[in-house]
Amino acid sequence: MIGVEVTLADLPLRADLVGRSPYGAPQLDVPVKINTNENPYPPSAALVADLAASVAAAATELNRYPDRDAVALREQLAGYLSVSTGIELSSANVWAANGSNEILLQLLQAFAGPGRSALGFEPSYSMHPIIASGTRTTWISCPRRADFSIDVDAAADLIAERTPDVLFITSPNNPTGGSLPLQDIRTLVRAAPGIVVVDEAYAEFSDRPSAIGLIDQFPAQLVVVRTMSKAFAFAGGRLGYLAAAPAVIDALLLVRLPYHLSTLTQAAASAALRHADDTLGSVAHLVAERRRVTQSLADNGFDVIASDANFLLFGTFADQAAVWQDYLDAGVLLRDMGIPGYLRATIGTDAENDVLLDVSMKLQRMRENQ
Ligand SMILES: Cc1ncc(COP(=O)(O)O)c(C=O)c1O
């Protein structure tokens, strides 16, 4: 290996990045990996066959750059959103990128950056402040209540006072699982002076209406971000997208890298969308499992935060970091988000959920006997 004598401290790193930690959900090889909110069910054989054939066909044209604007894929995504929300969208309302993280980055590049600010309700998705930091956007944290809900009146006051250029609302919220009702989103958009990003990464697991229904009311402000990484079981494919007024997409065209979405990604995502009905069939089962795991944990004395997503935040633990290690030693990888007393578990297969429950009860008995 070359260059090992140089460390990060030797590099002329931007001063504001010194001492920061990279995003890092551990990727460990353990029997029950339920720490990154993936769909536990792999793609169907029919999807894999369609995807392989589509990618093989696309490979014959890899000497050419991809469709820079991914129009065919955006049409398919618009079709999916129109059917699932009942709101008519066209490809001009939809933009796609490599995961919703890239969508979030492009939004902050276009609407935030140096001298501008973004506000989020924490605890929430940890990449929002990290992408803000990477784009030199000032981050404003608005704490949630002790039960992880948002005090909407206090939030509207803070928004009016701090006038963030971008407001993040994650609904259902990661890592706490709860949703914000549309009337509350409307209140916050009215208070906000700029762009409001509603991050709906887990929308398919919730039976609440999408904020896409509010875009027509707030076309110069509202952006709804979605991903194929969760319900669509396509985390490895890296495909995120948004719904907004066409002008928002015009703004993103100014900052996106040319040809950002490869021909292979477009072909693979397109194949995954053709099998959407089949893939999304797992959602109802995961929701039923979420209810079963919630009930069982609650029956055994755990505090489980009500979730509309494919994960649960549960506790309470005197030392959640130590308990996270106990679960890992028992072969269960959870997520410690640094929220005192709580850990997050993704809803897995039935067998994985059984292991989670089994280990939870065993560890609880051990703690009681200490
Ligand atoms: C709320 C939220 N938004 C966005 C993402 C990013 O997903 P991806 O970049 O895989 O689309 C995640 C992933 O965990 C998330 O929880």
PDB file of N, CA and C and ligand atoms in Angstrom, residues 23 35-38 97-104 124-128 131 169-175 199-202 225-230 234-236 238-241 310-311 335 344, ligand 1:
ATOM      1  N   TYR A  23     -20.517   9.252   8.290  1.00  0.00           N
ATOM      2  CA  TYR A  23     -21.716   8.434   8.523  1.00  0.00           C
ATOM      3  C   TYR A  23     -21.255   6.989   8.640  1.00  0.00           C
ATOM      4  N   ASN A  35     -30.239  -3.260  11.274  1.00  0.00           N
ATOM      5  CA  ASN A  35     -29.794  -1.925  11.704  1.00  0.00           C
ATOM      6  C   ASN A  35     -29.883  -0.857  10.624  1.00  0.00           C
ATOM      7  N   THR A  36     -30.308  -1.195   9.389  1.00  0.00           N
ATOM      8  CA  THR A  36     -30.331  -0.140   8.357  1.00  0.00           C
ATOM      9  C   THR A  36     -31.668  -0.054   7.618  1.00  0.00           C
ATOM     10  N   ASN A  37     -32.717  -0.588   8.213  1.00  0.00           N
ATOM     11  CA  ASN A  37     -34.083  -0.387   7.698  1.00  0.00           C
ATOM     12  C   ASN A  37     -34.290  -0.844   6.257  1.00  0.00           C
ATOM     13  N   GLU A  38     -33.573  -1.921   5.879  1.00  0.00           N
ATOM     14  CA  GLU A  38     -33.804  -2.489   4.550  1.00  0.00           C
ATOM     15  C   GLU A  38     -35.043  -3.390   4.586  1.00  0.00           C
ATOM     16  N   ALA A  97     -32.109  10.266  -8.696  1.00  0.00           N
ATOM     17  CA  ALA A  97     -30.654  10.307  -8.478  1.00  0.00           C
ATOM     18  C   ALA A  97     -30.222   9.018  -7.774  1.00  0.00           C
ATOM     19  N   ASN A  98     -28.922   8.946  -7.478  1.00  0.00           N
ATOM     20  CA  ASN A  98     -28.358   7.737  -6.863  1.00  0.00           C
ATOM     21  C   ASN A  98     -28.687   7.694  -5.367  1.00  0.00           C
ATOM     22  N   GLY A  99     -29.875   7.223  -5.048  1.00  0.00           N
ATOM     23  CA  GLY A  99     -30.334   7.212  -3.668  1.00  0.00           C
ATOM     24  C   GLY A  99     -30.907   8.571  -3.309  1.00  0.00           C
ATOM     25  N   SER A 100     -31.778   8.580  -2.299  1.00  0.00           N
ATOM     26  CA  SER A 100     -32.352   9.876  -1.931  1.00  0.00           C
ATOM     27  C   SER A 100     -31.302  10.759  -1.267  1.00  0.00           C
ATOM     28  N   ASN A 101     -30.211  10.164  -0.784  1.00  0.00           N
ATOM     29  CA  ASN A 101     -29.127  11.010  -0.251  1.00  0.00           C
ATOM     30  C   ASN A 101     -28.608  11.964  -1.317  1.00  0.00           C
ATOM     31  N   GLU A 102     -28.484  11.475  -2.563  1.00  0.00           N
ATOM     32  CA  GLU A 102     -28.003  12.373  -3.617  1.00  0.00           C
ATOM     33  C   GLU A 102     -29.048  13.440  -3.945  1.00  0.00           C
ATOM     34  N   ILE A 103     -30.320  13.049  -3.868  1.00  0.00           N
ATOM     35  CA  ILE A 103     -31.397  14.042  -4.051  1.00  0.00           C
ATOM     36  C   ILE A 103     -31.272  15.141  -2.991  1.00  0.00           C
ATOM     37  N   LEU A 104     -31.057  14.712  -1.734  1.00  0.00           N
ATOM     38  CA  LEU A 104     -30.938  15.686  -0.633  1.00  0.00           C
ATOM     39  C   LEU A 104     -29.732  16.593  -0.852  1.00  0.00           C
ATOM     40  N   SER A 124     -33.555  12.937  14.184  1.00  0.00           N
ATOM     41  CA  SER A 124     -34.108  12.588  12.879  1.00  0.00           C
ATOM     42  C   SER A 124     -32.995  11.960  12.046  1.00  0.00           C
ATOM     43  N   TYR A 125     -33.186  11.918  10.734  1.00  0.00           N
ATOM     44  CA  TYR A 125     -32.226  11.227   9.870  1.00  0.00           C
ATOM     45  C   TYR A 125     -30.874  11.942   9.926  1.00  0.00           C
ATOM     46  N   SER A 126     -29.852  11.201  10.338  1.00  0.00           N
ATOM     47  CA  SER A 126     -28.563  11.838  10.641  1.00  0.00           C
ATOM     48  C   SER A 126     -27.877  12.433   9.411  1.00  0.00           C
ATOM     49  N   MET A 127     -28.278  11.994   8.209  1.00  0.00           N
ATOM     50  CA  MET A 127     -27.620  12.542   7.013  1.00  0.00           C
ATOM     51  C   MET A 127     -28.068  13.969   6.709  1.00  0.00           C
ATOM     52  N   HIS A 128     -29.210  14.390   7.246  1.00  0.00           N
ATOM     53  CA  HIS A 128     -29.636  15.776   6.952  1.00  0.00           C
ATOM     54  C   HIS A 128     -28.579  16.771   7.433  1.00  0.00           C
ATOM     55  N   ILE A 131     -25.190  16.274   5.385  1.00  0.00           N
ATOM     56  CA  ILE A 131     -25.186  16.861   4.032  1.00  0.00           C
ATOM     57  C   ILE A 131     -25.185  18.385   4.140  1.00  0.00           C
ATOM     58  N   ILE A 169     -38.610  17.969   7.066  1.00  0.00           N
ATOM     59  CA  ILE A 169     -39.620  17.255   7.858  1.00  0.00           C
ATOM     60  C   ILE A 169     -39.543  15.798   7.423  1.00  0.00           C
ATOM     61  N   THR A 170     -39.191  14.917   8.335  1.00  0.00           N
ATOM     62  CA  THR A 170     -39.089  13.496   7.992  1.00  0.00           C
ATOM     63  C   THR A 170     -40.339  12.800   8.511  1.00  0.00           C
ATOM     64  N   SER A 171     -41.111  12.243   7.592  1.00  0.00           N
ATOM     65  CA  SER A 171     -42.400  11.664   7.984  1.00  0.00           C
ATOM     66  C   SER A 171     -42.728  10.456   7.099  1.00  0.00           C
ATOM     67  N   PRO A 172     -42.771   9.247   7.694  1.00  0.00           N
ATOM     68  CA  PRO A 172     -42.453   8.888   9.061  1.00  0.00           C
ATOM     69  C   PRO A 172     -41.004   9.240   9.399  1.00  0.00           C
ATOM     70  N   ASN A 173     -40.797   9.594  10.672  1.00  0.00           N
ATOM     71  CA  ASN A 173     -39.463  10.037  11.059  1.00  0.00           C
ATOM     72  C   ASN A 173     -38.548   8.850  11.358  1.00  0.00           C
ATOM     73  N   ASN A 174     -37.324   8.951  10.873  1.00  0.00           N
ATOM     74  CA  ASN A 174     -36.269   8.015  11.242  1.00  0.00           C
ATOM     75  C   ASN A 174     -35.377   8.752  12.240  1.00  0.00           C
ATOM     76  N   PRO A 175     -35.110   8.230  13.416  1.00  0.00           N
ATOM     77  CA  PRO A 175     -35.288   6.855  13.898  1.00  0.00           C
ATOM     78  C   PRO A 175     -36.498   6.630  14.801  1.00  0.00           C
ATOM     79  N   ASP A 199     -39.239  14.397   3.786  1.00  0.00           N
ATOM     80  CA  ASP A 199     -38.517  13.160   3.485  1.00  0.00           C
ATOM     81  C   ASP A 199     -39.441  11.992   3.823  1.00  0.00           C
ATOM     82  N   GLU A 200     -39.977  11.366   2.768  1.00  0.00           N
ATOM     83  CA  GLU A 200     -40.939  10.260   2.938  1.00  0.00           C
ATOM     84  C   GLU A 200     -40.299   8.923   2.566  1.00  0.00           C
ATOM     85  N   ALA A 201     -39.083   8.694   3.060  1.00  0.00           N
ATOM     86  CA  ALA A 201     -38.378   7.449   2.713  1.00  0.00           C
ATOM     87  C   ALA A 201     -39.194   6.204   3.085  1.00  0.00           C
ATOM     88  N   TYR A 202     -40.032   6.333   4.131  1.00  0.00           N
ATOM     89  CA  TYR A 202     -40.759   5.150   4.637  1.00  0.00           C
ATOM     90  C   TYR A 202     -42.262   5.221   4.350  1.00  0.00           C
ATOM     91  N   VAL A 225     -39.469  13.860  -0.937  1.00  0.00           N
ATOM     92  CA  VAL A 225     -38.372  12.965  -1.320  1.00  0.00           C
ATOM     93  C   VAL A 225     -38.758  11.527  -0.993  1.00  0.00           C
ATOM     94  N   ARG A 226     -38.516  10.633  -1.935  1.00  0.00           N
ATOM     95  CA  ARG A 226     -38.811   9.200  -1.769  1.00  0.00           C
ATOM     96  C   ARG A 226     -37.565   8.386  -2.112  1.00  0.00           C
ATOM     97  N   THR A 227     -37.621   7.099  -1.809  1.00  0.00           N
ATOM     98  CA  THR A 227     -36.502   6.221  -2.142  1.00  0.00           C
ATOM     99  C   THR A 227     -37.007   4.833  -2.520  1.00  0.00           C
ATOM    100  N   MET A 228     -36.207   4.128  -3.325  1.00  0.00           N
ATOM    101  CA  MET A 228     -36.499   2.721  -3.601  1.00  0.00           C
ATOM    102  C   MET A 228     -35.704   1.808  -2.658  1.00  0.00           C
ATOM    103  N   SER A 229     -34.995   2.406  -1.678  1.00  0.00           N
ATOM    104  CA  SER A 229     -34.129   1.608  -0.798  1.00  0.00           C
ATOM    105  C   SER A 229     -34.886   0.833   0.269  1.00  0.00           C
ATOM    106  N   LYS A 230     -36.116   1.223   0.565  1.00  0.00           N
ATOM    107  CA  LYS A 230     -36.807   0.632   1.714  1.00  0.00           C
ATOM    108  C   LYS A 230     -37.882  -0.339   1.241  1.00  0.00           C
ATOM    109  N   PHE A 234     -34.618  -2.212  -2.797  1.00  0.00           N
ATOM    110  CA  PHE A 234     -33.658  -1.894  -3.861  1.00  0.00           C
ATOM    111  C   PHE A 234     -32.511  -1.033  -3.308  1.00  0.00           C
ATOM    112  N   ALA A 235     -32.167  -1.252  -2.021  1.00  0.00           N
ATOM    113  CA  ALA A 235     -31.136  -0.414  -1.385  1.00  0.00           C
ATOM    114  C   ALA A 235     -29.814  -0.502  -2.144  1.00  0.00           C
ATOM    115  N   GLY A 236     -29.486  -1.697  -2.627  1.00  0.00           N
ATOM    116  CA  GLY A 236     -28.222  -1.870  -3.361  1.00  0.00           C
ATOM    117  C   GLY A 236     -28.251  -1.243  -4.737  1.00  0.00           C
ATOM    118  N   ARG A 238     -29.470   1.756  -5.461  1.00  0.00           N
ATOM    119  CA  ARG A 238     -29.262   3.188  -5.280  1.00  0.00           C
ATOM    120  C   ARG A 238     -30.172   4.011  -6.189  1.00  0.00           C
ATOM    121  N   LEU A 239     -31.413   4.158  -5.794  1.00  0.00           N
ATOM    122  CA  LEU A 239     -32.320   4.998  -6.578  1.00  0.00           C
ATOM    123  C   LEU A 239     -33.249   5.766  -5.632  1.00  0.00           C
ATOM    124  N   GLY A 240     -33.059   7.074  -5.629  1.00  0.00           N
ATOM    125  CA  GLY A 240     -33.950   7.952  -4.869  1.00  0.00           C
ATOM    126  C   GLY A 240     -34.610   8.917  -5.835  1.00  0.00           C
ATOM    127  N   TYR A 241     -35.702   9.540  -5.403  1.00  0.00           N
ATOM    128  CA  TYR A 241     -36.399  10.445  -6.320  1.00  0.00           C
ATOM    129  C   TYR A 241     -37.186  11.474  -5.527  1.00  0.00           C
ATOM    130  N   ASN A 310     -40.815   0.819   8.931  1.00  0.00           N
ATOM    131  CA  ASN A 310     -40.432  -0.594   9.016  1.00  0.00           C
ATOM    132  C   ASN A 310     -39.376  -0.802  10.093  1.00  0.00           C
ATOM    133  N   PHE A 311     -39.462   0.006  11.148  1.00  0.00           N
ATOM    134  CA  PHE A 311     -38.524  -0.136  12.266  1.00  0.00           C
ATOM    135  C   PHE A 311     -39.209   0.356  13.531  1.00  0.00           C
ATOM    136  N   ARG A 335     -29.386  -0.677  15.922  1.00  0.00           N
ATOM    137  CA  ARG A 335     -28.771   0.639  15.698  1.00  0.00           C
ATOM    138  C   ARG A 335     -28.870   1.458  16.972  1.00  0.00           C
ATOM    139  N   ARG A 344     -32.775   1.149  18.052  1.00  0.00           N
ATOM    140  CA  ARG A 344     -33.690   0.996  16.917  1.00  0.00           C
ATOM    141  C   ARG A 344     -33.511  -0.380  16.284  1.00  0.00           C
TER     142      ARG A 344
HETATM  143  C1  LIG B   1     -35.328   9.322   6.325  1.00  0.00           C
HETATM  144  C2  LIG B   1     -34.350   8.822   5.308  1.00  0.00           C
HETATM  145  N1  LIG B   1     -34.141   9.535   4.208  1.00  0.00           N
HETATM  146  C3  LIG B   1     -33.281   9.140   3.269  1.00  0.00           C
HETATM  147  C4  LIG B   1     -32.555   7.967   3.415  1.00  0.00           C
HETATM  148  C5  LIG B   1     -31.544   7.632   2.360  1.00  0.00           C
HETATM  149  O1  LIG B   1     -31.864   6.558   1.630  1.00  0.00           O
HETATM  150  P1  LIG B   1     -31.208   6.251   0.223  1.00  0.00           P
HETATM  151  O2  LIG B   1     -30.060   7.191  -0.006  1.00  0.00           O
HETATM  152  O3  LIG B   1     -30.783   4.831   0.329  1.00  0.00           O
HETATM  153  O4  LIG B   1     -32.304   6.480  -0.758  1.00  0.00           O
HETATM  154  C6  LIG B   1     -32.744   7.175   4.555  1.00  0.00           C
HETATM  155  C7  LIG B   1     -31.972   5.946   4.743  1.00  0.00           C
HETATM  156  O5  LIG B   1     -31.924   5.340   5.759  1.00  0.00           O
HETATM  157  C8  LIG B   1     -33.653   7.621   5.526  1.00  0.00           C
HETATM  158  O6  LIG B   1     -33.862   6.921   6.654  1.00  0.00           O
END
